[in-house]
mmCIF file of C-alpha atoms in Angstrom:
data_model
loop_
_atom_site.group_PDB
_atom_site.id
_atom_site.type_symbol
_atom_site.label_atom_id
_atom_site.label_comp_id
_atom_site.label_asym_id
_atom_site.label_seq_id
_atom_site.Cartn_x
_atom_site.Cartn_y
_atom_site.Cartn_z
ATOM 1 C CA MET A 1 -0.285 -0.007 -0.481
ATOM 2 C CA LEU A 2 1.418 4.281 -0.998
ATOM 3 C CA SER A 3 0.320 7.098 1.006
ATOM 4 C CA ALA A 4 1.064 10.375 1.257
ATOM 5 C CA TRP A 5 3.035 12.168 3.875
ATOM 6 C CA ILE A 6 4.151 16.147 3.892
ATOM 7 C CA GLN A 7 6.547 18.193 5.219
ATOM 8 C CA LYS A 8 7.387 21.998 4.869
ATOM 9 C CA PRO A 9 7.806 23.194 2.351
ATOM 10 C CA MET A 10 4.989 21.296 0.618
ATOM 11 C CA THR A 11 6.394 18.637 0.201
ATOM 12 C CA ILE A 12 5.173 14.809 -0.262
ATOM 13 C CA VAL A 13 7.214 12.380 1.499
ATOM 14 C CA TRP A 14 5.749 8.873 0.121
ATOM 15 C CA ARG A 15 5.662 5.563 2.225
ATOM 16 C CA GLU A 16 5.292 2.345 1.543
ATOM 17 C CA ALA A 17 4.422 -1.236 2.794
ATOM 18 C CA PRO A 18 2.782 -4.751 2.777
ATOM 19 C CA THR A 19 -1.139 -4.161 2.344
ATOM 20 C CA PRO A 20 -2.657 -5.255 5.855
ATOM 21 C CA GLU A 21 -5.102 -8.033 6.677
ATOM 22 C CA PRO A 22 -7.115 -7.324 9.063
ATOM 23 C CA ALA A 23 -7.190 -8.235 13.115
ATOM 24 C CA ALA A 24 -10.117 -8.431 14.639
ATOM 25 C CA GLY A 25 -12.862 -6.049 14.448
ATOM 26 C CA GLU A 26 -10.819 -4.706 11.707
ATOM 27 C CA VAL A 27 -11.418 -3.515 8.188
ATOM 28 C CA LEU A 28 -9.305 -2.735 5.331
ATOM 29 C CA VAL A 29 -10.496 -0.378 3.714
ATOM 30 C CA ARG A 30 -9.625 0.524 -0.424
ATOM 31 C CA ILE A 31 -10.168 4.351 -0.647
ATOM 32 C CA GLU A 32 -11.734 5.479 -3.586
ATOM 33 C CA ALA A 33 -11.357 9.581 -2.939
ATOM 34 C CA CYS A 34 -10.216 12.196 -0.410
ATOM 35 C CA GLY A 35 -10.689 15.895 -0.253
ATOM 36 C CA VAL A 36 -7.845 18.986 0.262
ATOM 37 C CA CYS A 37 -8.882 20.724 3.381
ATOM 38 C CA GLY A 38 -7.481 23.700 3.918
ATOM 39 C CA THR A 39 -5.495 22.706 7.201
ATOM 40 C CA ASP A 40 -3.298 19.997 5.156
ATOM 41 C CA VAL A 41 -2.432 23.057 3.424
ATOM 42 C CA ASP A 42 -1.700 24.482 6.717
ATOM 43 C CA TYR A 43 0.455 21.715 7.509
ATOM 44 C CA GLY A 44 2.126 21.230 3.638
ATOM 45 C CA GLN A 45 2.817 25.247 4.796
ATOM 46 C CA ASP A 46 4.015 25.760 8.029
ATOM 47 C CA LEU A 47 3.852 23.378 10.234
ATOM 48 C CA ALA A 48 4.938 19.543 9.436
ATOM 49 C CA GLU A 49 8.773 20.228 9.791
ATOM 50 C CA ASP A 50 9.143 16.169 9.834
ATOM 51 C CA PRO A 51 6.418 14.147 7.864
ATOM 52 C CA ILE A 52 2.683 13.559 8.757
ATOM 53 C CA PRO A 53 0.060 11.881 7.547
ATOM 54 C CA LEU A 54 -2.494 13.673 4.671
ATOM 55 C CA GLY A 55 -6.059 13.822 4.262
ATOM 56 C CA HIS A 56 -8.788 13.294 6.308
ATOM 57 C CA GLU A 57 -11.294 13.498 3.885
ATOM 58 C CA ALA A 58 -11.672 10.343 2.808
ATOM 59 C CA VAL A 59 -14.569 7.601 1.493
ATOM 60 C CA GLY A 60 -13.856 4.416 -0.009
ATOM 61 C CA ILE A 61 -15.063 0.507 -0.308
ATOM 62 C CA VAL A 62 -14.366 -1.899 2.003
ATOM 63 C CA GLU A 63 -12.043 -4.322 1.098
ATOM 64 C CA SER A 64 -12.014 -7.352 3.618
ATOM 65 C CA VAL A 65 -13.065 -7.439 7.323
ATOM 66 C CA GLY A 66 -11.553 -9.071 10.315
ATOM 67 C CA ALA A 67 -13.290 -11.768 12.660
ATOM 68 C CA GLY A 68 -16.520 -9.990 14.493
ATOM 69 C CA VAL A 69 -16.375 -8.232 11.871
ATOM 70 C CA SER A 70 -19.663 -9.207 9.718
ATOM 71 C CA ARG A 71 -18.958 -10.357 6.289
ATOM 72 C CA ASP A 72 -21.917 -7.978 5.397
ATOM 73 C CA LEU A 73 -19.756 -4.781 5.954
ATOM 74 C CA GLN A 74 -17.298 -6.100 3.178
ATOM 75 C CA GLY A 75 -18.043 -4.370 -0.209
ATOM 76 C CA LYS A 76 -19.548 -1.874 1.186
ATOM 77 C CA HIS A 77 -19.631 1.482 0.378
ATOM 78 C CA VAL A 78 -18.586 3.478 3.346
ATOM 79 C CA ILE A 79 -16.943 7.473 5.105
ATOM 80 C CA VAL A 80 -14.066 6.985 7.319
ATOM 81 C CA GLN A 81 -14.211 8.954 10.134
ATOM 82 C CA ASN A 82 -12.189 11.050 11.779
ATOM 83 C CA TYR A 83 -12.524 10.866 15.066
ATOM 84 C CA ILE A 84 -14.482 8.633 17.149
ATOM 85 C CA HIS A 85 -16.074 8.839 20.591
ATOM 86 C CA CYS A 86 -15.009 5.981 23.485
ATOM 87 C CA ASN A 87 -18.585 5.050 24.399
ATOM 88 C CA VAL A 88 -17.062 4.286 28.506
ATOM 89 C CA CYS A 89 -15.347 7.984 29.840
ATOM 90 C CA GLU A 90 -16.896 10.517 32.527
ATOM 91 C CA ASN A 91 -18.859 12.091 29.943
ATOM 92 C CA CYS A 92 -19.456 9.198 26.853
ATOM 93 C CA LEU A 93 -21.382 7.636 29.875
ATOM 94 C CA ASN A 94 -23.025 11.033 30.976
ATOM 95 C CA GLY A 95 -24.333 11.476 27.656
ATOM 96 C CA LYS A 96 -22.005 14.769 26.334
ATOM 97 C CA TRP A 97 -20.220 11.822 24.064
ATOM 98 C CA ASP A 98 -19.886 15.053 21.940
ATOM 99 C CA HIS A 99 -17.345 15.660 24.709
ATOM 100 C CA CYS A 100 -15.599 12.646 24.634
ATOM 101 C CA LEU A 101 -12.876 12.440 27.264
ATOM 102 C CA ASN A 102 -10.753 9.959 24.559
ATOM 103 C CA MET A 103 -11.698 10.166 21.318
ATOM 104 C CA SER A 104 -9.873 8.088 18.892
ATOM 105 C CA SER A 105 -8.320 8.930 15.886
ATOM 106 C CA TYR A 106 -6.315 8.233 12.804
ATOM 107 C CA MET A 107 -4.324 11.911 12.335
ATOM 108 C CA GLU A 108 -3.136 12.202 15.376
ATOM 109 C CA ALA A 109 0.611 10.346 16.797
ATOM 110 C CA GLY A 110 0.847 7.798 19.411
ATOM 111 C CA GLN A 111 -3.370 6.640 18.027
ATOM 112 C CA PRO A 112 -3.477 2.643 17.659
ATOM 113 C CA TYR A 113 -4.471 4.063 13.905
ATOM 114 C CA TYR A 114 -2.238 6.771 12.858
ATOM 115 C CA GLN A 115 -1.957 6.986 8.870
ATOM 116 C CA ALA A 116 -2.687 8.939 5.995
ATOM 117 C CA ALA A 117 -6.069 8.778 4.367
ATOM 118 C CA MET A 118 -3.870 9.679 1.274
ATOM 119 C CA ALA A 119 -2.836 6.615 -0.002
ATOM 120 C CA ASN A 120 -4.525 3.673 -1.441
ATOM 121 C CA TYR A 121 -5.472 1.776 1.882
ATOM 122 C CA MET A 122 -6.544 2.604 6.114
ATOM 123 C CA LEU A 123 -6.286 -0.385 8.417
ATOM 124 C CA LEU A 124 -8.896 1.053 10.785
ATOM 125 C CA PRO A 125 -11.591 -0.126 13.407
ATOM 126 C CA GLN A 126 -15.455 -1.309 12.111
ATOM 127 C CA ARG A 127 -16.704 1.978 13.946
ATOM 128 C CA MET A 128 -14.207 4.705 12.125
ATOM 129 C CA VAL A 129 -16.584 3.484 9.137
ATOM 130 C CA CYS A 130 -19.860 5.063 8.480
ATOM 131 C CA GLU A 131 -22.520 2.725 5.695
ATOM 132 C CA TYR A 132 -23.618 5.077 3.127
ATOM 133 C CA ASP A 133 -25.635 4.238 0.194
ATOM 134 C CA PRO A 134 -23.353 5.655 -3.093
ATOM 135 C CA THR A 135 -26.310 5.733 -5.662
ATOM 136 C CA GLY A 136 -26.719 9.579 -6.577
ATOM 137 C CA LEU A 137 -22.735 10.062 -5.421
ATOM 138 C CA THR A 138 -20.268 10.539 -6.780
ATOM 139 C CA PRO A 139 -16.936 9.131 -4.713
ATOM 140 C CA GLU A 140 -15.895 12.733 -5.337
ATOM 141 C CA ALA A 141 -19.177 14.863 -4.330
ATOM 142 C CA ALA A 142 -19.181 12.154 -1.369
ATOM 143 C CA THR A 143 -15.521 12.996 0.219
ATOM 144 C CA LEU A 144 -18.133 16.660 0.849
ATOM 145 C CA ALA A 145 -19.618 14.824 3.636
ATOM 146 C CA GLU A 146 -17.148 15.533 6.086
ATOM 147 C CA PRO A 147 -16.334 19.262 5.885
ATOM 148 C CA LEU A 148 -20.203 19.660 5.363
ATOM 149 C CA ALA A 149 -20.256 18.218 8.469
ATOM 150 C CA VAL A 150 -18.788 20.700 9.898
ATOM 151 C CA ALA A 151 -20.754 23.592 8.895
ATOM 152 C CA LEU A 152 -23.764 21.723 9.803
ATOM 153 C CA ASP A 153 -22.206 21.661 13.182
ATOM 154 C CA MET A 154 -21.275 25.452 13.032
ATOM 155 C CA VAL A 155 -24.320 26.294 11.532
ATOM 156 C CA ALA A 156 -25.785 24.638 14.701
ATOM 157 C CA GLU A 157 -24.126 25.796 16.959
ATOM 158 C CA ALA A 158 -24.578 29.448 15.876
ATOM 159 C CA ASP A 159 -28.971 28.242 15.584
ATOM 160 C CA VAL A 160 -29.591 30.966 12.602
ATOM 161 C CA PRO A 161 -32.186 32.040 13.448
ATOM 162 C CA LEU A 162 -35.564 32.457 10.356
ATOM 163 C CA GLY A 163 -35.119 36.222 8.401
ATOM 164 C CA GLY A 164 -32.721 36.934 10.871
ATOM 165 C CA ASP A 165 -29.874 38.839 9.390
ATOM 166 C CA VAL A 166 -26.374 36.820 9.091
ATOM 167 C CA ALA A 167 -22.877 37.368 8.562
ATOM 168 C CA VAL A 168 -20.255 34.211 7.886
ATOM 169 C CA PHE A 169 -16.627 34.722 7.620
ATOM 170 C CA GLY A 170 -15.009 33.881 5.187
ATOM 171 C CA PRO A 171 -15.362 31.920 1.260
ATOM 172 C CA GLY A 172 -13.519 28.781 1.397
ATOM 173 C CA PRO A 173 -15.877 25.675 1.300
ATOM 174 C CA ILE A 174 -16.407 25.028 4.601
ATOM 175 C CA GLY A 175 -18.263 29.071 4.749
ATOM 176 C CA LEU A 176 -20.058 28.915 1.258
ATOM 177 C CA MET A 177 -21.734 25.777 2.591
ATOM 178 C CA ALA A 178 -22.712 27.530 5.334
ATOM 179 C CA VAL A 179 -24.395 30.011 3.187
ATOM 180 C CA LYS A 180 -26.207 27.563 1.307
ATOM 181 C CA LEU A 181 -27.470 26.184 4.392
ATOM 182 C CA CYS A 182 -28.276 29.449 6.829
ATOM 183 C CA ALA A 183 -30.372 30.702 2.934
ATOM 184 C CA LEU A 184 -31.394 26.679 3.923
ATOM 185 C CA ARG A 185 -32.854 28.254 7.022
ATOM 186 C CA GLY A 186 -34.500 31.341 6.114
ATOM 187 C CA ALA A 187 -31.589 34.181 7.409
ATOM 188 C CA ARG A 188 -32.349 37.046 5.517
ATOM 189 C CA ARG A 189 -29.587 38.950 4.587
ATOM 190 C CA ILE A 190 -26.471 36.576 4.362
ATOM 191 C CA PHE A 191 -22.569 38.656 3.654
ATOM 192 C CA LEU A 192 -20.018 37.355 2.598
ATOM 193 C CA THR A 193 -16.881 37.926 3.621
ATOM 194 C CA VAL A 194 -14.051 37.877 1.031
ATOM 195 C CA PRO A 195 -10.793 38.850 1.609
ATOM 196 C CA THR A 196 -9.846 39.997 -1.465
ATOM 197 C CA SER A 197 -10.968 41.598 -4.861
ATOM 198 C CA THR A 198 -7.610 40.818 -6.824
ATOM 199 C CA SER A 199 -7.690 37.447 -6.364
ATOM 200 C CA PRO A 200 -8.990 35.035 -8.918
ATOM 201 C CA ARG A 201 -9.134 32.853 -6.240
ATOM 202 C CA HIS A 202 -11.322 34.393 -3.964
ATOM 203 C CA ARG A 203 -13.428 36.159 -7.039
ATOM 204 C CA MET A 204 -14.454 33.084 -7.890
ATOM 205 C CA ARG A 205 -15.484 32.486 -4.598
ATOM 206 C CA ALA A 206 -17.467 35.383 -3.772
ATOM 207 C CA GLN A 207 -18.927 34.363 -6.812
ATOM 208 C CA LEU A 208 -20.397 31.005 -5.688
ATOM 209 C CA GLY A 209 -21.096 32.428 -3.012
ATOM 210 C CA GLN A 210 -23.907 34.336 -4.421
ATOM 211 C CA GLN A 211 -25.270 31.180 -6.725
ATOM 212 C CA CYS A 212 -25.255 29.400 -3.034
ATOM 213 C CA GLY A 213 -27.758 32.787 -1.667
ATOM 214 C CA ALA A 214 -25.395 35.615 -0.921
ATOM 215 C CA THR A 215 -27.064 38.523 -0.995
ATOM 216 C CA GLU A 216 -24.173 40.498 0.054
ATOM 217 C CA VAL A 217 -19.954 39.998 -0.926
ATOM 218 C CA ILE A 218 -18.196 42.625 0.886
ATOM 219 C CA TYR A 219 -14.360 42.551 -0.419
ATOM 220 C CA LEU A 220 -12.381 43.275 3.067
ATOM 221 C CA ASP A 221 -9.697 45.107 0.710
ATOM 222 C CA ARG A 222 -12.049 47.473 -0.786
ATOM 223 C CA THR A 223 -14.941 47.928 1.958
ATOM 224 C CA ASN A 224 -14.487 47.917 5.997
ATOM 225 C CA ALA A 225 -16.911 45.213 6.839
ATOM 226 C CA VAL A 226 -18.009 46.624 10.143
ATOM 227 C CA GLU A 227 -18.989 50.005 8.816
ATOM 228 C CA ARG A 228 -21.013 47.811 5.714
ATOM 229 C CA VAL A 229 -22.876 45.656 7.797
ATOM 230 C CA LEU A 230 -24.088 48.701 10.581
ATOM 231 C CA GLU A 231 -24.677 50.514 7.618
ATOM 232 C CA VAL A 232 -27.486 47.972 5.732
ATOM 233 C CA CYS A 233 -28.290 46.840 9.377
ATOM 234 C CA PRO A 234 -28.468 49.762 12.207
ATOM 235 C CA ALA A 235 -28.646 47.435 15.642
ATOM 236 C CA GLY A 236 -25.878 44.614 13.848
ATOM 237 C CA LEU A 237 -26.499 41.075 12.901
ATOM 238 C CA ASP A 238 -28.434 37.880 14.261
ATOM 239 C CA ARG A 239 -25.735 35.912 13.680
ATOM 240 C CA VAL A 240 -22.184 35.582 12.952
ATOM 241 C CA LEU A 241 -19.983 32.819 11.314
ATOM 242 C CA VAL A 242 -16.549 32.971 11.831
ATOM 243 C CA THR A 243 -14.579 30.197 8.631
ATOM 244 C CA ALA A 244 -11.856 33.211 8.606
ATOM 245 C CA PRO A 245 -8.664 33.106 11.166
ATOM 246 C CA PRO A 246 -9.342 34.255 14.579
ATOM 247 C CA LYS A 247 -7.922 38.155 14.056
ATOM 248 C CA THR A 248 -11.629 38.284 12.416
ATOM 249 C CA VAL A 249 -12.770 37.576 14.828
ATOM 250 C CA PRO A 250 -13.225 41.115 17.183
ATOM 251 C CA ASP A 251 -14.824 42.620 14.000
ATOM 252 C CA ALA A 252 -17.765 40.244 14.781
ATOM 253 C CA ILE A 253 -18.255 41.165 18.043
ATOM 254 C CA ARG A 254 -18.763 44.296 16.885
ATOM 255 C CA MET A 255 -21.313 43.323 14.248
ATOM 256 C CA ILE A 256 -22.695 41.820 16.665
ATOM 257 C CA LYS A 257 -26.102 42.644 18.033
ATOM 258 C CA TYR A 258 -27.947 42.366 21.194
ATOM 259 C CA GLY A 259 -28.379 38.947 21.949
ATOM 260 C CA GLY A 260 -26.625 38.439 19.021
ATOM 261 C CA ILE A 261 -24.563 34.703 18.447
ATOM 262 C CA ILE A 262 -20.316 34.728 16.922
ATOM 263 C CA SER A 263 -20.291 30.772 15.735
ATOM 264 C CA PHE A 264 -16.432 29.837 15.644
ATOM 265 C CA ILE A 265 -14.384 27.848 13.996
ATOM 266 C CA GLY A 266 -11.527 29.392 12.244
ATOM 267 C CA VAL A 267 -8.458 28.440 12.707
ATOM 268 C CA THR A 268 -4.283 29.469 11.994
ATOM 269 C CA PHE A 269 -1.078 28.548 12.951
ATOM 270 C CA ALA A 270 0.817 31.039 11.657
ATOM 271 C CA GLY A 271 1.184 32.873 15.011
ATOM 272 C CA ASP A 272 -1.701 35.396 15.337
ATOM 273 C CA GLU A 273 -4.567 32.560 16.478
ATOM 274 C CA VAL A 274 -4.076 34.697 20.235
ATOM 275 C CA VAL A 275 -6.120 37.670 20.014
ATOM 276 C CA PRO A 276 -7.866 40.643 21.739
ATOM 277 C CA VAL A 277 -11.401 41.042 22.080
ATOM 278 C CA ASP A 278 -13.412 42.939 24.199
ATOM 279 C CA LEU A 279 -15.253 40.791 26.321
ATOM 280 C CA GLN A 280 -16.953 44.196 28.088
ATOM 281 C CA MET A 281 -19.305 44.351 24.164
ATOM 282 C CA LEU A 282 -19.757 40.672 24.451
ATOM 283 C CA HIS A 283 -21.245 41.014 27.751
ATOM 284 C CA PHE A 284 -23.397 44.529 27.644
ATOM 285 C CA ARG A 285 -25.235 43.224 24.457
ATOM 286 C CA LYS A 286 -25.396 39.317 25.787
ATOM 287 C CA ALA A 287 -23.617 38.414 23.236
ATOM 288 C CA GLN A 288 -22.133 34.596 22.681
ATOM 289 C CA LEU A 289 -18.920 33.804 21.425
ATOM 290 C CA ARG A 290 -19.537 29.871 20.525
ATOM 291 C CA ALA A 291 -16.582 27.467 19.685
ATOM 292 C CA SER A 292 -17.493 25.191 17.236
ATOM 293 C CA PHE A 293 -15.385 21.992 16.928
ATOM 294 C CA ALA A 294 -16.971 19.172 15.013
ATOM 295 C CA VAL A 295 -15.485 16.226 16.313
ATOM 296 C CA PRO A 296 -16.107 13.302 16.709
ATOM 297 C CA ASP A 297 -17.843 13.241 13.575
ATOM 298 C CA ILE A 298 -21.568 13.985 13.745
ATOM 299 C CA ARG A 299 -24.157 14.418 10.818
ATOM 300 C CA TRP A 300 -23.223 12.092 8.430
ATOM 301 C CA PRO A 301 -26.008 10.791 7.267
ATOM 302 C CA LEU A 302 -27.632 13.860 6.829
ATOM 303 C CA ALA A 303 -24.592 15.544 5.020
ATOM 304 C CA LEU A 304 -25.228 12.318 2.588
ATOM 305 C CA ASP A 305 -28.482 13.449 2.540
ATOM 306 C CA LEU A 306 -27.643 16.756 1.016
ATOM 307 C CA LEU A 307 -25.457 16.247 -0.590
ATOM 308 C CA ARG A 308 -27.821 13.646 -2.938
ATOM 309 C CA SER A 309 -30.281 16.069 -3.339
ATOM 310 C CA LYS A 310 -27.411 18.614 -4.476
ATOM 311 C CA THR A 311 -29.847 20.527 -1.941
ATOM 312 C CA ILE A 312 -25.556 21.054 -1.662
ATOM 313 C CA ASP A 313 -23.916 20.743 -5.188
ATOM 314 C CA ALA A 314 -20.901 19.556 -5.100
ATOM 315 C CA GLU A 315 -20.029 19.998 -9.094
ATOM 316 C CA LEU A 316 -20.408 23.816 -7.810
ATOM 317 C CA LEU A 317 -17.383 23.653 -5.042
ATOM 318 C CA ILE A 318 -15.312 21.279 -6.472
ATOM 319 C CA THR A 319 -12.911 23.124 -9.210
ATOM 320 C CA HIS A 320 -10.517 20.533 -9.051
ATOM 321 C CA VAL A 321 -9.637 15.688 -9.875
ATOM 322 C CA TYR A 322 -6.193 15.030 -9.820
ATOM 323 C CA PRO A 323 -4.420 11.387 -9.116
ATOM 324 C CA LEU A 324 -2.877 10.488 -6.162
ATOM 325 C CA ALA A 325 0.230 10.605 -8.667
ATOM 326 C CA LYS A 326 0.017 14.169 -8.873
ATOM 327 C CA ILE A 327 -0.976 15.721 -5.168
ATOM 328 C CA GLU A 328 1.909 17.353 -4.208
ATOM 329 C CA HIS A 329 1.174 19.378 -7.210
ATOM 330 C CA ALA A 330 -3.102 19.228 -6.797
ATOM 331 C CA MET A 331 -1.593 20.655 -2.368
ATOM 332 C CA HIS A 332 0.406 24.139 -4.552
ATOM 333 C CA ILE A 333 -3.153 23.900 -6.566
ATOM 334 C CA ALA A 334 -5.599 24.063 -3.360
ATOM 335 C CA ALA A 335 -2.696 26.680 -1.188
ATOM 336 C CA ALA A 336 -2.611 29.399 -4.436
ATOM 337 C CA SER A 337 -4.399 32.724 -4.952
ATOM 338 C CA THR A 338 -3.556 32.412 -8.520
ATOM 339 C CA GLU A 339 -5.936 30.109 -9.861
ATOM 340 C CA PRO A 340 -9.414 30.383 -9.472
ATOM 341 C CA VAL A 341 -10.664 27.175 -6.725
ATOM 342 C CA CYS A 342 -12.212 26.065 -4.117
ATOM 343 C CA LYS A 343 -11.764 22.927 -3.612
ATOM 344 C CA VAL A 344 -9.309 19.950 -4.345
ATOM 345 C CA VAL A 345 -9.975 16.330 -4.542
ATOM 346 C CA VAL A 346 -7.665 13.327 -4.384
ATOM 347 C CA ASP A 347 -8.763 10.061 -6.972
ATOM 348 C CA CYS A 348 -6.762 7.744 -4.854
ATOM 349 C CA ARG A 349 -7.936 4.655 -7.314
#
């Protein structure tokens, strides 16, 4: 089996090993496709001093199963879950399994199944795969289930109201899907912030945002987002959903209304994750800042239904597909500001 690991500066390290046989409770998954996430790019550009496994948005077919696993699962299409809860810790046993203290993952060093999802095969515990019906879904489209589940969690945390005024910070795939979800929930106005008007990448994503339901695009190199939002909505916004880096949170606080909610998933690894926040503004506005961190993985069935029905249109968002052999090129395209790129998917077949 062949797998792709990454280290900076954006260098792919290939690892080859014998294809394993699943032991009791395990399944061997033949990977069909895996999406490229922004955090994959971050690791390749800034973080990975040593090679780390690449990819966490994988789908595939169960090739073989170990003892204790029903053979009915063999040949079935599955989503590979990157985090699962333990079912035995204090939080799990108190019904708070989404706050599990002992999550299992193949993404973290020291875990038993530490490996790359950009690969031919993955060996996993049965609990880490979620069977799905591939009818109406290509493998490439199915890879969007993981980032869509992240967007669903963020929108749920924000509790976007019918008729509400909303801003989504950041036009990446998760932000764009959040725009669509806000529109489906009946938001009246949806502002989408976009970093620049000069980049082909951001101009294309701005157009996608309007197709997803954004009522106004704010280019941050042209317009002060806080001033523009408060010009249109003097009382402020009901909700702000932040998929951009933490440095944007102060602007979200300045534009939130009394009793409003800010839902936040934006991360950065460039050393500017610590930002000054006006907590008194939150306090006196009775506003809330809610972190969304969609692990362990949930909402797969809903995400897949939205993709299958094309309520979330994968063909709109997936702009580039590359074979596994061209993963290094795929990573550079995913990072490029000069390319009209939204979502990059790697075909691992």
